[in-house]
Coordinates of C-alpha atoms in Angstrom, one line a residue:
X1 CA 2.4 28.3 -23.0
X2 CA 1.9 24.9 -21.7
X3 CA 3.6 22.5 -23.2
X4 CA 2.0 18.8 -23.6
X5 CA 2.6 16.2 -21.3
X6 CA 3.6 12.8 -22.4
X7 CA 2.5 9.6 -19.5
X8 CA 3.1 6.2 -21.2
X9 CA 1.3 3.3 -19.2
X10 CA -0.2 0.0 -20.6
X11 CA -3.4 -0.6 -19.3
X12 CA -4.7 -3.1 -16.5
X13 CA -5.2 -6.1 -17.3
X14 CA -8.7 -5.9 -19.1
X15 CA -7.1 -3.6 -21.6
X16 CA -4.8 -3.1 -24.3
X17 CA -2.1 -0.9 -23.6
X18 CA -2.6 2.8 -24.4
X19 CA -1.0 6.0 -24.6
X20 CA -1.7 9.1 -23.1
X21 CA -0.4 12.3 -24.8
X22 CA -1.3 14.6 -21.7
X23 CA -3.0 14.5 -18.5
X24 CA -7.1 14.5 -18.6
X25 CA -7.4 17.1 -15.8
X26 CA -4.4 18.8 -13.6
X27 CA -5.0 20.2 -10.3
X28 CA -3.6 23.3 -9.1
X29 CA -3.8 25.5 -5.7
X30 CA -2.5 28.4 -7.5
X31 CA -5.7 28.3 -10.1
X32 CA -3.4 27.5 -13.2
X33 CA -5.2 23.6 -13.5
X34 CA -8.3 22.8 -13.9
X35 CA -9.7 22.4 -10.4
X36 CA -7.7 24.1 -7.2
X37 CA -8.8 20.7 -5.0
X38 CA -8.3 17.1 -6.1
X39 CA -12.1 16.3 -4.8
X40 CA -13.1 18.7 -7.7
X41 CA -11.3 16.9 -10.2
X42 CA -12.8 13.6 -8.6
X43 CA -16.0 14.8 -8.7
X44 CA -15.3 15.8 -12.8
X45 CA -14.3 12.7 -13.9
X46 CA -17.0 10.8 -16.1
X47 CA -18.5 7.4 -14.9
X48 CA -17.8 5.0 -17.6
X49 CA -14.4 5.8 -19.1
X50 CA -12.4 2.8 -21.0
X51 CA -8.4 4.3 -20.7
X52 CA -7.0 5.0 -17.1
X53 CA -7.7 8.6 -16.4
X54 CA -4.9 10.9 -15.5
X55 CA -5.4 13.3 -13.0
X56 CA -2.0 15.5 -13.0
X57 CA -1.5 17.3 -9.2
X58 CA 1.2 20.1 -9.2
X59 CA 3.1 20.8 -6.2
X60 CA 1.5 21.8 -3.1
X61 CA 0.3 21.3 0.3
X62 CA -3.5 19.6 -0.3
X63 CA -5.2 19.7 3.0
X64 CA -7.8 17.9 1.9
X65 CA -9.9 14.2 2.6
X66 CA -10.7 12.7 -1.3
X67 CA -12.8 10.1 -1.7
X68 CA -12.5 7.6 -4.9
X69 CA -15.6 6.3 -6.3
X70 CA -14.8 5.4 -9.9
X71 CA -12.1 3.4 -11.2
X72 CA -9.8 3.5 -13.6
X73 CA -8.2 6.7 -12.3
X74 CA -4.3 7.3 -11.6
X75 CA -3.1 10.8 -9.3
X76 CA 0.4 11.9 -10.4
X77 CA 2.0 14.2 -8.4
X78 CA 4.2 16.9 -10.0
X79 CA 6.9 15.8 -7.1
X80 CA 6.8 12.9 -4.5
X81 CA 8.2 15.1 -1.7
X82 CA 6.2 18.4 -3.0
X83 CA 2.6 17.3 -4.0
X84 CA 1.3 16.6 -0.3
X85 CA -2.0 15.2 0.5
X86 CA -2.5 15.9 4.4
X87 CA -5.7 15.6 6.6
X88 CA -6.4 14.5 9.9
X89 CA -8.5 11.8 11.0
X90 CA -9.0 9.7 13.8
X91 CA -10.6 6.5 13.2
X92 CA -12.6 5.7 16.8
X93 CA -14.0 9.5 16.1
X94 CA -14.8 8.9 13.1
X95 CA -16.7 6.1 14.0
X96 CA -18.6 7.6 17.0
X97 CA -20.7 9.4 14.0
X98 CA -20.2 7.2 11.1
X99 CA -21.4 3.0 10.3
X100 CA -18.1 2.1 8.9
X101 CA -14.7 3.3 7.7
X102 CA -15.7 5.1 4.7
X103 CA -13.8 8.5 5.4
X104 CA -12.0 7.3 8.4
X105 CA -9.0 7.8 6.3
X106 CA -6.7 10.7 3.9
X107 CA -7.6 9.1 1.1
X108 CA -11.0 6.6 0.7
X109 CA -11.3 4.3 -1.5
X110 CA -14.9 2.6 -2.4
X111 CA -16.2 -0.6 -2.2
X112 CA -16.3 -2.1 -5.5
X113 CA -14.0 0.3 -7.2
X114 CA -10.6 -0.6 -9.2
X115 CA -7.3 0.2 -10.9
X116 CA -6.2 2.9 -9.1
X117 CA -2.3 4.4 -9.3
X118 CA -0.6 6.2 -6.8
X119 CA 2.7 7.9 -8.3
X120 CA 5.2 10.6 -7.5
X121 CA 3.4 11.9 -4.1
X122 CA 2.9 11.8 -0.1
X123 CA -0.3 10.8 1.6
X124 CA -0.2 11.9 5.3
X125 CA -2.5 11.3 7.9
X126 CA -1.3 14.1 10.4
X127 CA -3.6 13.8 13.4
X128 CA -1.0 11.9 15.9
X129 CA 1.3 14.9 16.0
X130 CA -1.4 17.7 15.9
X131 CA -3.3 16.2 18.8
X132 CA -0.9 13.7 20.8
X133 CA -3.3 10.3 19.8
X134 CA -1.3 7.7 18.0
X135 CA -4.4 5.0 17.8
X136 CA -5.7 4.2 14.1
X137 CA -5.3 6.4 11.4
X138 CA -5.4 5.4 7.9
X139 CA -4.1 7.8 5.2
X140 CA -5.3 5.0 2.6
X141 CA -8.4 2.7 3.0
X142 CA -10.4 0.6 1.1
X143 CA -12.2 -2.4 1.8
X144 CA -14.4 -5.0 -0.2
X145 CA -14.3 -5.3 -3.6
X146 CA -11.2 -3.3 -4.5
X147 CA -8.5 -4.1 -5.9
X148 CA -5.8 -3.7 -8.3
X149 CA -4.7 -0.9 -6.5
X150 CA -0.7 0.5 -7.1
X151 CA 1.7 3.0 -4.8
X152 CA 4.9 3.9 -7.1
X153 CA 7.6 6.5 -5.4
X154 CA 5.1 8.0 -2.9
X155 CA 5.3 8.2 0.9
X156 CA 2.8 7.0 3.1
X157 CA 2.5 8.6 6.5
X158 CA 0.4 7.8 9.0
X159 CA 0.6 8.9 12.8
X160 CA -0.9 6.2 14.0
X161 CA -1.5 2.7 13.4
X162 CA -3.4 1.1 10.1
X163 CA -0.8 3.4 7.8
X164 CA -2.3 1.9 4.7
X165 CA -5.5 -0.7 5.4
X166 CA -6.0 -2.2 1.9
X167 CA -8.9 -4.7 3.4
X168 CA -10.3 -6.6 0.4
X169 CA -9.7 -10.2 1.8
X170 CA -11.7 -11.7 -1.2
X171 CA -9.6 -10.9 -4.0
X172 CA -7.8 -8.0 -2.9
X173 CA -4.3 -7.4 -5.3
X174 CA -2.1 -4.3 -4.6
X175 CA 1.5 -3.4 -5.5
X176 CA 4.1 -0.9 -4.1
X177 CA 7.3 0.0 -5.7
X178 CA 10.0 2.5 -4.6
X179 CA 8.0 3.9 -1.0
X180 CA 8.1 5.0 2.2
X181 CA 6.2 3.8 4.7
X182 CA 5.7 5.1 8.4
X183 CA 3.4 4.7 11.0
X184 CA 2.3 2.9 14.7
X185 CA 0.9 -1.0 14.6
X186 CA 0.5 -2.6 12.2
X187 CA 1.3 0.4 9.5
X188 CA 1.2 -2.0 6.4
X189 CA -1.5 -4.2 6.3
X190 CA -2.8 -5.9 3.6
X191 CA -5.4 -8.3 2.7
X192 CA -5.0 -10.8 0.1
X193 CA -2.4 -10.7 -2.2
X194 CA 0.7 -8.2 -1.8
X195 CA 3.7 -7.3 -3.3
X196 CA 6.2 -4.3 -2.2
X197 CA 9.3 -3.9 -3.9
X198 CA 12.7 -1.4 -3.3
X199 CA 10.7 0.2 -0.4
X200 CA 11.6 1.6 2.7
X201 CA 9.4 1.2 6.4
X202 CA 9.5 2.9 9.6
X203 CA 7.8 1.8 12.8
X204 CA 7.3 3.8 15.7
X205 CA 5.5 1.2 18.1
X206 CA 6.5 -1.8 19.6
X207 CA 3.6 -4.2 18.7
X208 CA 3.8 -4.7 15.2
X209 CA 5.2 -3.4 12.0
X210 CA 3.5 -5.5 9.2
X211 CA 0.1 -7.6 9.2
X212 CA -1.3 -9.7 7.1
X213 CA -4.8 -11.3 6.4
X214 CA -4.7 -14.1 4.2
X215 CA -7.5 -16.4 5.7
X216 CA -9.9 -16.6 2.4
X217 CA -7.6 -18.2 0.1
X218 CA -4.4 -20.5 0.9
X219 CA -2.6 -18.8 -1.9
X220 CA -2.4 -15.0 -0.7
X221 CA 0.2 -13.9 0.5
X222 CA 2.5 -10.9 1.7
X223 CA 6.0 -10.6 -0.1
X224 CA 8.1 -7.6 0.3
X225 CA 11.5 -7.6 -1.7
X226 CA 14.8 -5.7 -1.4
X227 CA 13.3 -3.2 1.2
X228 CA 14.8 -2.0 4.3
X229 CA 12.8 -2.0 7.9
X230 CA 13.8 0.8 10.7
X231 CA 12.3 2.3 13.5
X232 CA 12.4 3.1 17.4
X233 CA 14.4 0.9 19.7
X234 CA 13.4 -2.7 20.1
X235 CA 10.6 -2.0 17.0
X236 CA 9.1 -5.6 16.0
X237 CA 8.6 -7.0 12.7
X238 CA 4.8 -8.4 12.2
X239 CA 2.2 -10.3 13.7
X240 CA -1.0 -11.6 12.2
X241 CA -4.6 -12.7 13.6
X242 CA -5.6 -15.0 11.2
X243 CA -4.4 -16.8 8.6
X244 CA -1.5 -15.2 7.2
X245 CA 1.2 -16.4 4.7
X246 CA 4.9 -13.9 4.5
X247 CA 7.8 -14.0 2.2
X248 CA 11.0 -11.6 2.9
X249 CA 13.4 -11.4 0.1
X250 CA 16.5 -9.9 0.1
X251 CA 15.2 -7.3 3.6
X252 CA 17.4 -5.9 5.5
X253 CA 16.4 -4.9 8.9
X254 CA 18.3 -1.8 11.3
X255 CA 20.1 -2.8 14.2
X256 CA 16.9 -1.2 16.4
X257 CA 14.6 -4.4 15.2
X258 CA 13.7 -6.9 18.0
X259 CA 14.9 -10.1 18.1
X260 CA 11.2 -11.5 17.9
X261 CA 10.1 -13.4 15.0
X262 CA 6.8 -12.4 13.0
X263 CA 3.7 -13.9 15.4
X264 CA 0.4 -15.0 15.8
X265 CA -1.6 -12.7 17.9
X266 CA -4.0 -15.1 19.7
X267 CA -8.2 -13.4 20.0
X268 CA -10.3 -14.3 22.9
X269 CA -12.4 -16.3 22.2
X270 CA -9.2 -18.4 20.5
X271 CA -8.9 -18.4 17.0
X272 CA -7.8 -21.6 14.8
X273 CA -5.8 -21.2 11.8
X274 CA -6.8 -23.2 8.5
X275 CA -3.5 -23.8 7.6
X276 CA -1.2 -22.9 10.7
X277 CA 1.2 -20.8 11.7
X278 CA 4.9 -21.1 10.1
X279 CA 3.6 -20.0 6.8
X280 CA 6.8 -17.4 7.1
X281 CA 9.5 -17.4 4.8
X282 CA 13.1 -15.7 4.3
X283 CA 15.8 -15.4 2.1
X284 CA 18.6 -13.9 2.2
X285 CA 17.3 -11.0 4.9
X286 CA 19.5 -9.5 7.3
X287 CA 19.8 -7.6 10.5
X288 CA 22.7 -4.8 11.0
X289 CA 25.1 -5.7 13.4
X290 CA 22.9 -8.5 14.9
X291 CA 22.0 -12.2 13.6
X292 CA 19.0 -13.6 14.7
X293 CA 18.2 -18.0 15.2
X294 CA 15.2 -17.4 13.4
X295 CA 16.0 -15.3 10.4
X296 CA 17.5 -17.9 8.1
X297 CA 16.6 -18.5 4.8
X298 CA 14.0 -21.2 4.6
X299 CA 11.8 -20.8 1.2
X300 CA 11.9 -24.9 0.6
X301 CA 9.6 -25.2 3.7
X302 CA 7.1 -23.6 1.6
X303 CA 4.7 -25.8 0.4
X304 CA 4.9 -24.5 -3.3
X305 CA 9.1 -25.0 -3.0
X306 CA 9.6 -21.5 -4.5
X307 CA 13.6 -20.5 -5.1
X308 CA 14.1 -16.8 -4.7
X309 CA 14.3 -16.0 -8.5
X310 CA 10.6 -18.0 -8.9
X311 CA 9.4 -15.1 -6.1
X312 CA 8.0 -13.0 -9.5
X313 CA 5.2 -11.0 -9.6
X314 CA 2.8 -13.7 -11.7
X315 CA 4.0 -16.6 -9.3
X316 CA 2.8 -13.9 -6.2
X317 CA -0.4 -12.7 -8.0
X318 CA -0.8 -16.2 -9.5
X319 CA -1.0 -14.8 -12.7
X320 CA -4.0 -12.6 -12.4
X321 CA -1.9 -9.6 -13.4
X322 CA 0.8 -8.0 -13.9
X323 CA 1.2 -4.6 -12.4
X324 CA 4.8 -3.8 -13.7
X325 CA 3.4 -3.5 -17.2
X326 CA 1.5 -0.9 -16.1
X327 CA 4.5 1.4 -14.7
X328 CA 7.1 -0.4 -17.0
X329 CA 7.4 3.1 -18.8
X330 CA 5.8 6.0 -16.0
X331 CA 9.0 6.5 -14.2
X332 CA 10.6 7.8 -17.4
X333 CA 8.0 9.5 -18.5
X334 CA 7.6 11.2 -15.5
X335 CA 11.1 13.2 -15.3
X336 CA 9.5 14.4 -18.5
X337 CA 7.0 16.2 -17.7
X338 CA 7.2 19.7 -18.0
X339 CA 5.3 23.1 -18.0

């Protein structure tokens, strides 16, 4: 007999927080959900629908591409390293046949659509190691008009570059807690505001690691907190082609890291920067084994004078939300659900 599931979460920032006694649809490959794909359950779920809507995915290996085209919606896997979303996907080919990115990646995400959770599960674009092509490949992408968007305790695998392309640089807002993130250039690369936390990132290129767009509003900005940065020998840490604005808190970085400070990748024609280029700030990072001129903490060059303990999520997101009330109580509740 199945026994109920429990998922506490307080609602986005439009809502009062509610509480969920079970999952609204669980996805299955052995037949024992509702639906044996997570398209199907997609598909299933209303239009309009005022809570967050719980799609619960037991273990297994999904080979599936799932596109998101309603809101409100968070995917809980049954295990982070267990519940596997895999498909590959080549950007240039999908492009060859298609107008624009929508289903260039594992996982699509809309235009337009919102509040989207991520927890407890891998996203893997696989196509680099099935075919020997490590150009762009997305296993999450969205693009104007969404935002809002969380990744709690998942892995994100991409091989190839543009790992996760979260490209609303309007008013894009995403948070990622407790990851893993691997890929080729530029594998994390947000637009707008972004906060990681307690995450861990592997590069495989030497180009670029992270990227930022920040060249609609002065105020985004790229912060990622008490994580740790590996890859091959001689990996780099970031560059950026337009206005871009970083903060790295308490990082540390693997002996295999260049010594090569995050950079501005000049365009032909040349691009000018709004608000120029040393918008990038550290404190208290470190490399193993190494020390480095340019990483040195340096947040009072900030215009905004920020000390480390001021780095919160409402100073980054400028207190447009506040994502950690959403997952304040999922990780608990998690471990708690049984069958």
């Amino acid at each position: 007999m199945t026994k109920p599931i429990i998922l506490i979460t307080a609602a986005h920032l439009f809502l009062l927080p509610v509480t969920f006694a079970k999952p609204d649809l669980i996805v299955a490959k052995d037949g024992s959900g509702n639906y044996i794909t997570i398209q199907a359950a997609l598909n299933a779920v209303p239009s309009f629908h005022e809570k967050i809507f719980i799609i619960f995915i037991k273990n297994g290996l999904y080979e599936e591409k799932i596109f998101i085209e309603k809101s409100n919606i968070a995917f809980v896997g049954e295990s982070r390293e267990s519940t596997i979303i895999e498909f590959a996907e080549l950007r240039k080919n999908w492009r060859d046949n298609h107008p624009d990115d929508y289903g260039a990646g594992v996982v699509n995400i809309k235009n337009k659509v919102t509040d989207i959770i991520f927890c407890a599960l891998t996203i893997h674009n696989n196509y680099g190691s099935l075919y020997g092509d490590n150009d762009h490949q997305f296993a999450i992408r969205a693009g104007e008009g969404v935002t809002r968007i969380i990744i709690d305790d998942c892995n994100i695998i991409a091989d190839g570059g543009d790992t996760v392309a979260l490209w609303n640089n309007e008013d894009g807002m995403y948070y990622h807690n407790n990851c893993y993130f691997e890929g080729w250039v530029d594998y994390v690369c947000p637009r707008g505001y972004c906060l990681i936390e307690n995450s861990k990132f592997f590069g495989h290129n030497l180009t670029a690691s992270i990227w930022h767009d920040g060249s609609i509003n002065e105020d985004h900005k790229f912060v990622i907190k008490n994580s740790r940065f590996d890859g091959v020998e001689g990996f780099p840490l970031g560059r950026f082609h337009w206005d871009a604005q970083f903060y790295l808190i308490d990082c540390t970085f693997s002996y295999n890291m260049a010594d090569k400070q995050l950079f501005f990748a000049p365009s032909n024609p040349p691009r000018i920067l709004q608000w120029g280029e040393d918008r990038i700030y550290y404190s208290n990072c470190t490399v193993e084994g190494k020390e480095y001129s340019w990483l040195k903490d340096n947040l009072e060059e900030s215009e905004e004078h920020p000390t480390k303990e001021e780095i919160t999520e409402d100073w980054i997101f400028n207190g447009l939300w506040n994502p950690t009330k959403v997952l304040q109580k999922t990780d608990s509740v998690i471990s708690m659900i049984k069958y």
